[in-house]
Amino acid sequence: MIYPIVAYGSPILKREAEEITEGTALDELIKNMFDTMDNANGVGLAAPQINQGLSLFVIDSNLMLDEEDEEVGIRRVFINPIILDEYGDDYSFEEGCLSIPEIRAEITRPDTLTIEYYDENWNLKEEEFSGMTARVIQHEYDHLEGILFVDYLKGLKKRLVKSKLVDVSKGKISTDYRMIYPLK
Ligand code: NI
């Protein structure tokens, strides 16, 4: 099943996601989230983006890499994740978001992180990721804390996207996936 994706301005995108009770059956939700992400050609999708305030996200960082890259991407679900540490060099990369179509912006984040999370079988994992995979994880993890990439913009850049963000909330945009607009 493909869920509609909630657009910028929806209250759930500003809320902190709730921890999921260990052992909860999530197979169907996870499958549907992967289907929804793939249908929108996304590299990541967090539960709040499908109007569910739960602490989980799916990613597929393969789409951000090609054969020339040394890095190998991953396709995975992260349940109740906690980023334990972020380190390495800060670097800037242009991010976008399925909830904020037609807007992209350079965001600076550290290159590497360690994260604790449960996998789809409720096994607790602790792993280190860097490069594009870390970048996608950081973006999706922010969604679980109610943070969007545009929240990092300041000054002129913030003013420049302001009216475009209103257009997104009103649905004055076109996407090839279904969305729910808070001001429409
Ligand atoms: Ni996003």
PDB file of C-alpha atoms and ligand atoms in Angstrom:
ATOM      1  CA  MET A   1       0.000   0.000   0.000  1.00  0.00           C
ATOM      2  CA  ILE A   2       1.251   3.430  -0.882  1.00  0.00           C
ATOM      3  CA  TYR A   3       0.520   6.134   1.671  1.00  0.00           C
ATOM      4  CA  PRO A   4       0.030   9.791   0.819  1.00  0.00           C
ATOM      5  CA  ILE A   5       2.931  11.903   2.089  1.00  0.00           C
ATOM      6  CA  VAL A   6       2.148  14.854   4.350  1.00  0.00           C
ATOM      7  CA  ALA A   7       3.421  18.212   3.154  1.00  0.00           C
ATOM      8  CA  TYR A   8       5.293  20.970   4.929  1.00  0.00           C
ATOM      9  CA  GLY A   9       3.143  22.755   7.492  1.00  0.00           C
ATOM     10  CA  SER A  10       1.467  19.595   8.780  1.00  0.00           C
ATOM     11  CA  PRO A  11       1.676  19.584  12.608  1.00  0.00           C
ATOM     12  CA  ILE A  12       2.956  15.999  12.761  1.00  0.00           C
ATOM     13  CA  LEU A  13       6.176  17.037  10.997  1.00  0.00           C
ATOM     14  CA  LYS A  14       7.003  19.328  13.933  1.00  0.00           C
ATOM     15  CA  ARG A  15       6.281  16.754  16.630  1.00  0.00           C
ATOM     16  CA  GLU A  16       8.715  14.393  18.271  1.00  0.00           C
ATOM     17  CA  ALA A  17       7.989  10.785  17.287  1.00  0.00           C
ATOM     18  CA  GLU A  18       7.064   8.263  19.954  1.00  0.00           C
ATOM     19  CA  GLU A  19       9.204   5.286  20.836  1.00  0.00           C
ATOM     20  CA  ILE A  20       7.682   2.030  19.593  1.00  0.00           C
ATOM     21  CA  THR A  21       7.049  -0.738  22.143  1.00  0.00           C
ATOM     22  CA  GLU A  22       9.607  -3.496  21.665  1.00  0.00           C
ATOM     23  CA  GLY A  23       8.177  -6.487  19.824  1.00  0.00           C
ATOM     24  CA  THR A  24       5.394  -4.553  18.077  1.00  0.00           C
ATOM     25  CA  ALA A  25       4.529  -6.174  14.725  1.00  0.00           C
ATOM     26  CA  LEU A  26       5.719  -3.712  12.094  1.00  0.00           C
ATOM     27  CA  ASP A  27       6.151  -5.877   8.985  1.00  0.00           C
ATOM     28  CA  GLU A  28       3.235  -4.387   7.088  1.00  0.00           C
ATOM     29  CA  LEU A  29       4.040  -0.794   8.048  1.00  0.00           C
ATOM     30  CA  ILE A  30       7.677  -1.271   7.021  1.00  0.00           C
ATOM     31  CA  LYS A  31       6.729  -2.830   3.680  1.00  0.00           C
ATOM     32  CA  ASN A  32       4.282  -0.010   2.989  1.00  0.00           C
ATOM     33  CA  MET A  33       6.862   2.609   3.913  1.00  0.00           C
ATOM     34  CA  PHE A  34       9.390   1.109   1.503  1.00  0.00           C
ATOM     35  CA  ASP A  35       6.697   1.004  -1.200  1.00  0.00           C
ATOM     36  CA  THR A  36       5.770   4.630  -0.507  1.00  0.00           C
ATOM     37  CA  MET A  37       9.406   5.746  -0.593  1.00  0.00           C
ATOM     38  CA  ASP A  38      10.103   3.833  -3.817  1.00  0.00           C
ATOM     39  CA  ASN A  39       6.952   5.139  -5.485  1.00  0.00           C
ATOM     40  CA  ALA A  40       8.138   8.693  -4.826  1.00  0.00           C
ATOM     41  CA  ASN A  41      11.727   7.896  -5.870  1.00  0.00           C
ATOM     42  CA  GLY A  42      12.867   8.889  -2.402  1.00  0.00           C
ATOM     43  CA  VAL A  43      16.068   7.898  -0.611  1.00  0.00           C
ATOM     44  CA  GLY A  44      14.431   8.010   2.801  1.00  0.00           C
ATOM     45  CA  LEU A  45      11.048   8.210   4.502  1.00  0.00           C
ATOM     46  CA  ALA A  46      10.237   8.753   8.172  1.00  0.00           C
ATOM     47  CA  ALA A  47       6.956   7.632   9.779  1.00  0.00           C
ATOM     48  CA  PRO A  48       5.786  11.208  10.558  1.00  0.00           C
ATOM     49  CA  GLN A  49       5.800  11.835   6.791  1.00  0.00           C
ATOM     50  CA  ILE A  50       2.989   9.302   6.440  1.00  0.00           C
ATOM     51  CA  ASN A  51       1.150  10.878   9.380  1.00  0.00           C
ATOM     52  CA  GLN A  52       2.298   8.343  11.975  1.00  0.00           C
ATOM     53  CA  GLY A  53       4.142   9.722  14.977  1.00  0.00           C
ATOM     54  CA  LEU A  54       6.307   6.642  15.428  1.00  0.00           C
ATOM     55  CA  SER A  55      10.055   6.424  15.810  1.00  0.00           C
ATOM     56  CA  LEU A  56      11.087   4.676  12.637  1.00  0.00           C
ATOM     57  CA  PHE A  57      12.384   5.455   9.188  1.00  0.00           C
ATOM     58  CA  VAL A  58      13.427   3.592   6.056  1.00  0.00           C
ATOM     59  CA  ILE A  59      16.271   4.542   3.753  1.00  0.00           C
ATOM     60  CA  ASP A  60      17.813   3.448   0.481  1.00  0.00           C
ATOM     61  CA  SER A  61      21.077   5.293   0.014  1.00  0.00           C
ATOM     62  CA  ASN A  62      21.934   3.299  -3.136  1.00  0.00           C
ATOM     63  CA  LEU A  63      20.009   5.852  -5.170  1.00  0.00           C
ATOM     64  CA  MET A  64      22.483   8.561  -4.131  1.00  0.00           C
ATOM     65  CA  LEU A  65      25.493   6.610  -5.326  1.00  0.00           C
ATOM     66  CA  ASP A  66      26.663   5.354  -8.688  1.00  0.00           C
ATOM     67  CA  GLU A  67      29.261   2.848  -9.896  1.00  0.00           C
ATOM     68  CA  GLU A  68      32.082   5.358  -9.631  1.00  0.00           C
ATOM     69  CA  ASP A  69      31.523   5.834  -5.907  1.00  0.00           C
ATOM     70  CA  GLU A  70      33.540   3.716  -3.509  1.00  0.00           C
ATOM     71  CA  GLU A  71      30.736   3.836  -0.978  1.00  0.00           C
ATOM     72  CA  VAL A  72      28.102   1.110  -1.081  1.00  0.00           C
ATOM     73  CA  GLY A  73      24.592   2.165  -0.121  1.00  0.00           C
ATOM     74  CA  ILE A  74      22.168   0.407   2.189  1.00  0.00           C
ATOM     75  CA  ARG A  75      18.436  -0.289   2.106  1.00  0.00           C
ATOM     76  CA  ARG A  76      17.235  -0.643   5.644  1.00  0.00           C
ATOM     77  CA  VAL A  77      14.720   0.202   8.353  1.00  0.00           C
ATOM     78  CA  PHE A  78      15.770   1.921  11.593  1.00  0.00           C
ATOM     79  CA  ILE A  79      13.412   1.438  14.548  1.00  0.00           C
ATOM     80  CA  ASN A  80      13.716   3.553  17.745  1.00  0.00           C
ATOM     81  CA  PRO A  81      17.070   4.911  16.548  1.00  0.00           C
ATOM     82  CA  ILE A  82      19.397   6.953  18.740  1.00  0.00           C
ATOM     83  CA  ILE A  83      22.355   8.747  17.174  1.00  0.00           C
ATOM     84  CA  LEU A  84      25.085   8.229  19.783  1.00  0.00           C
ATOM     85  CA  ASP A  85      27.752  10.407  18.228  1.00  0.00           C
ATOM     86  CA  GLU A  86      28.520  12.462  15.119  1.00  0.00           C
ATOM     87  CA  TYR A  87      32.060  13.257  14.046  1.00  0.00           C
ATOM     88  CA  GLY A  88      34.396  13.622  11.073  1.00  0.00           C
ATOM     89  CA  ASP A  89      34.591  16.634   8.813  1.00  0.00           C
ATOM     90  CA  ASP A  90      31.554  18.846   8.349  1.00  0.00           C
ATOM     91  CA  TYR A  91      30.523  19.089   4.719  1.00  0.00           C
ATOM     92  CA  SER A  92      27.795  20.763   2.755  1.00  0.00           C
ATOM     93  CA  PHE A  93      25.342  18.834   0.559  1.00  0.00           C
ATOM     94  CA  GLU A  94      22.158  19.793  -1.233  1.00  0.00           C
ATOM     95  CA  GLU A  95      19.186  18.157   0.503  1.00  0.00           C
ATOM     96  CA  GLY A  96      15.572  17.779  -0.492  1.00  0.00           C
ATOM     97  CA  CYS A  97      12.585  16.148   1.200  1.00  0.00           C
ATOM     98  CA  LEU A  98       9.498  14.289  -0.029  1.00  0.00           C
ATOM     99  CA  SER A  99       7.394  16.516   2.282  1.00  0.00           C
ATOM    100  CA  ILE A 100       8.916  19.684   0.791  1.00  0.00           C
ATOM    101  CA  PRO A 101       8.925  19.182  -3.002  1.00  0.00           C
ATOM    102  CA  GLU A 102      10.628  21.647  -5.338  1.00  0.00           C
ATOM    103  CA  ILE A 103      12.861  23.080  -2.601  1.00  0.00           C
ATOM    104  CA  ARG A 104      16.485  22.088  -2.141  1.00  0.00           C
ATOM    105  CA  ALA A 105      19.189  23.623   0.011  1.00  0.00           C
ATOM    106  CA  GLU A 106      22.810  23.114   0.985  1.00  0.00           C
ATOM    107  CA  ILE A 107      22.972  21.804   4.543  1.00  0.00           C
ATOM    108  CA  THR A 108      26.159  21.253   6.544  1.00  0.00           C
ATOM    109  CA  ARG A 109      26.483  18.126   8.677  1.00  0.00           C
ATOM    110  CA  PRO A 110      29.295  15.930  10.054  1.00  0.00           C
ATOM    111  CA  ASP A 111      30.465  13.111   7.762  1.00  0.00           C
ATOM    112  CA  THR A 112      30.193  10.149  10.155  1.00  0.00           C
ATOM    113  CA  LEU A 113      27.911   8.929  12.919  1.00  0.00           C
ATOM    114  CA  THR A 114      27.284   6.003  15.202  1.00  0.00           C
ATOM    115  CA  ILE A 115      23.694   4.956  15.725  1.00  0.00           C
ATOM    116  CA  GLU A 116      21.870   2.465  17.886  1.00  0.00           C
ATOM    117  CA  TYR A 117      18.612   1.065  16.517  1.00  0.00           C
ATOM    118  CA  TYR A 118      16.423  -2.007  16.252  1.00  0.00           C
ATOM    119  CA  ASP A 119      16.179  -3.864  12.967  1.00  0.00           C
ATOM    120  CA  GLU A 120      12.951  -5.372  11.582  1.00  0.00           C
ATOM    121  CA  ASN A 121      13.403  -8.457  13.804  1.00  0.00           C
ATOM    122  CA  TRP A 122      13.814  -6.322  16.940  1.00  0.00           C
ATOM    123  CA  ASN A 123      17.529  -7.060  17.170  1.00  0.00           C
ATOM    124  CA  LEU A 124      19.418  -4.160  18.758  1.00  0.00           C
ATOM    125  CA  LYS A 125      22.284  -2.910  16.576  1.00  0.00           C
ATOM    126  CA  GLU A 126      25.029  -0.359  16.940  1.00  0.00           C
ATOM    127  CA  GLU A 127      26.772   0.710  13.755  1.00  0.00           C
ATOM    128  CA  GLU A 128      28.883   3.435  12.215  1.00  0.00           C
ATOM    129  CA  PHE A 129      27.917   5.049   8.909  1.00  0.00           C
ATOM    130  CA  SER A 130      29.543   7.737   6.845  1.00  0.00           C
ATOM    131  CA  GLY A 131      29.135   9.549   3.535  1.00  0.00           C
ATOM    132  CA  MET A 132      25.775   9.510   1.773  1.00  0.00           C
ATOM    133  CA  THR A 133      24.306   6.840   4.042  1.00  0.00           C
ATOM    134  CA  ALA A 134      25.102   8.945   7.118  1.00  0.00           C
ATOM    135  CA  ARG A 135      23.627  11.993   5.392  1.00  0.00           C
ATOM    136  CA  VAL A 136      20.315  10.236   4.696  1.00  0.00           C
ATOM    137  CA  ILE A 137      20.194   8.876   8.246  1.00  0.00           C
ATOM    138  CA  GLN A 138      20.793  12.368   9.688  1.00  0.00           C
ATOM    139  CA  HIS A 139      17.985  13.835   7.577  1.00  0.00           C
ATOM    140  CA  GLU A 140      15.496  11.073   8.481  1.00  0.00           C
ATOM    141  CA  TYR A 141      16.517  11.083  12.145  1.00  0.00           C
ATOM    142  CA  ASP A 142      15.747  14.798  12.236  1.00  0.00           C
ATOM    143  CA  HIS A 143      12.188  13.996  11.095  1.00  0.00           C
ATOM    144  CA  LEU A 144      11.746  11.896  14.259  1.00  0.00           C
ATOM    145  CA  GLU A 145      12.718  14.934  16.322  1.00  0.00           C
ATOM    146  CA  GLY A 146      10.368  17.255  14.447  1.00  0.00           C
ATOM    147  CA  ILE A 147      13.181  18.950  12.548  1.00  0.00           C
ATOM    148  CA  LEU A 148      13.116  19.653   8.799  1.00  0.00           C
ATOM    149  CA  PHE A 149      16.119  20.581   6.675  1.00  0.00           C
ATOM    150  CA  VAL A 150      14.667  24.032   5.993  1.00  0.00           C
ATOM    151  CA  ASP A 151      14.772  24.694   9.751  1.00  0.00           C
ATOM    152  CA  TYR A 152      18.548  25.032   9.407  1.00  0.00           C
ATOM    153  CA  LEU A 153      18.289  27.905   6.926  1.00  0.00           C
ATOM    154  CA  LYS A 154      19.006  31.361   8.229  1.00  0.00           C
ATOM    155  CA  GLY A 155      18.844  34.963   7.061  1.00  0.00           C
ATOM    156  CA  LEU A 156      18.458  35.562   3.354  1.00  0.00           C
ATOM    157  CA  LYS A 157      18.202  31.874   2.451  1.00  0.00           C
ATOM    158  CA  LYS A 158      15.351  31.461   4.922  1.00  0.00           C
ATOM    159  CA  ARG A 159      13.527  34.479   3.530  1.00  0.00           C
ATOM    160  CA  LEU A 160      13.955  33.205  -0.018  1.00  0.00           C
ATOM    161  CA  VAL A 161      12.236  29.869   0.673  1.00  0.00           C
ATOM    162  CA  LYS A 162       9.449  31.295   2.836  1.00  0.00           C
ATOM    163  CA  SER A 163       6.899  31.917   0.076  1.00  0.00           C
ATOM    164  CA  LYS A 164       7.791  28.646  -1.622  1.00  0.00           C
ATOM    165  CA  LEU A 165       7.076  26.836   1.641  1.00  0.00           C
ATOM    166  CA  VAL A 166       3.619  28.436   1.768  1.00  0.00           C
ATOM    167  CA  ASP A 167       3.013  27.167  -1.775  1.00  0.00           C
ATOM    168  CA  VAL A 168       3.944  23.658  -0.646  1.00  0.00           C
ATOM    169  CA  SER A 169       1.512  23.840   2.303  1.00  0.00           C
ATOM    170  CA  LYS A 170      -1.247  25.051  -0.031  1.00  0.00           C
ATOM    171  CA  GLY A 171      -0.564  22.375  -2.615  1.00  0.00           C
ATOM    172  CA  LYS A 172       0.485  24.863  -5.275  1.00  0.00           C
ATOM    173  CA  ILE A 173       3.053  22.393  -6.538  1.00  0.00           C
ATOM    174  CA  SER A 174       2.993  19.268  -8.634  1.00  0.00           C
ATOM    175  CA  THR A 175       4.344  15.889  -7.632  1.00  0.00           C
ATOM    176  CA  ASP A 176       4.011  12.480  -9.192  1.00  0.00           C
ATOM    177  CA  TYR A 177       3.082  11.001  -5.797  1.00  0.00           C
ATOM    178  CA  ARG A 178       0.027  11.648  -3.648  1.00  0.00           C
ATOM    179  CA  MET A 179       0.305  14.254  -0.888  1.00  0.00           C
ATOM    180  CA  ILE A 180      -1.781  15.735   1.930  1.00  0.00           C
ATOM    181  CA  TYR A 181      -1.529  19.520   2.115  1.00  0.00           C
ATOM    182  CA  PRO A 182      -2.323  21.235   5.434  1.00  0.00           C
ATOM    183  CA  LEU A 183      -3.591  24.475   3.859  1.00  0.00           C
ATOM    184  CA  LYS A 184      -5.551  23.064   0.969  1.00  0.00           C
TER     185      LYS A 184
HETATM  186 NI    NI B   1      12.692  14.586   4.562  1.00  0.00          NI
END
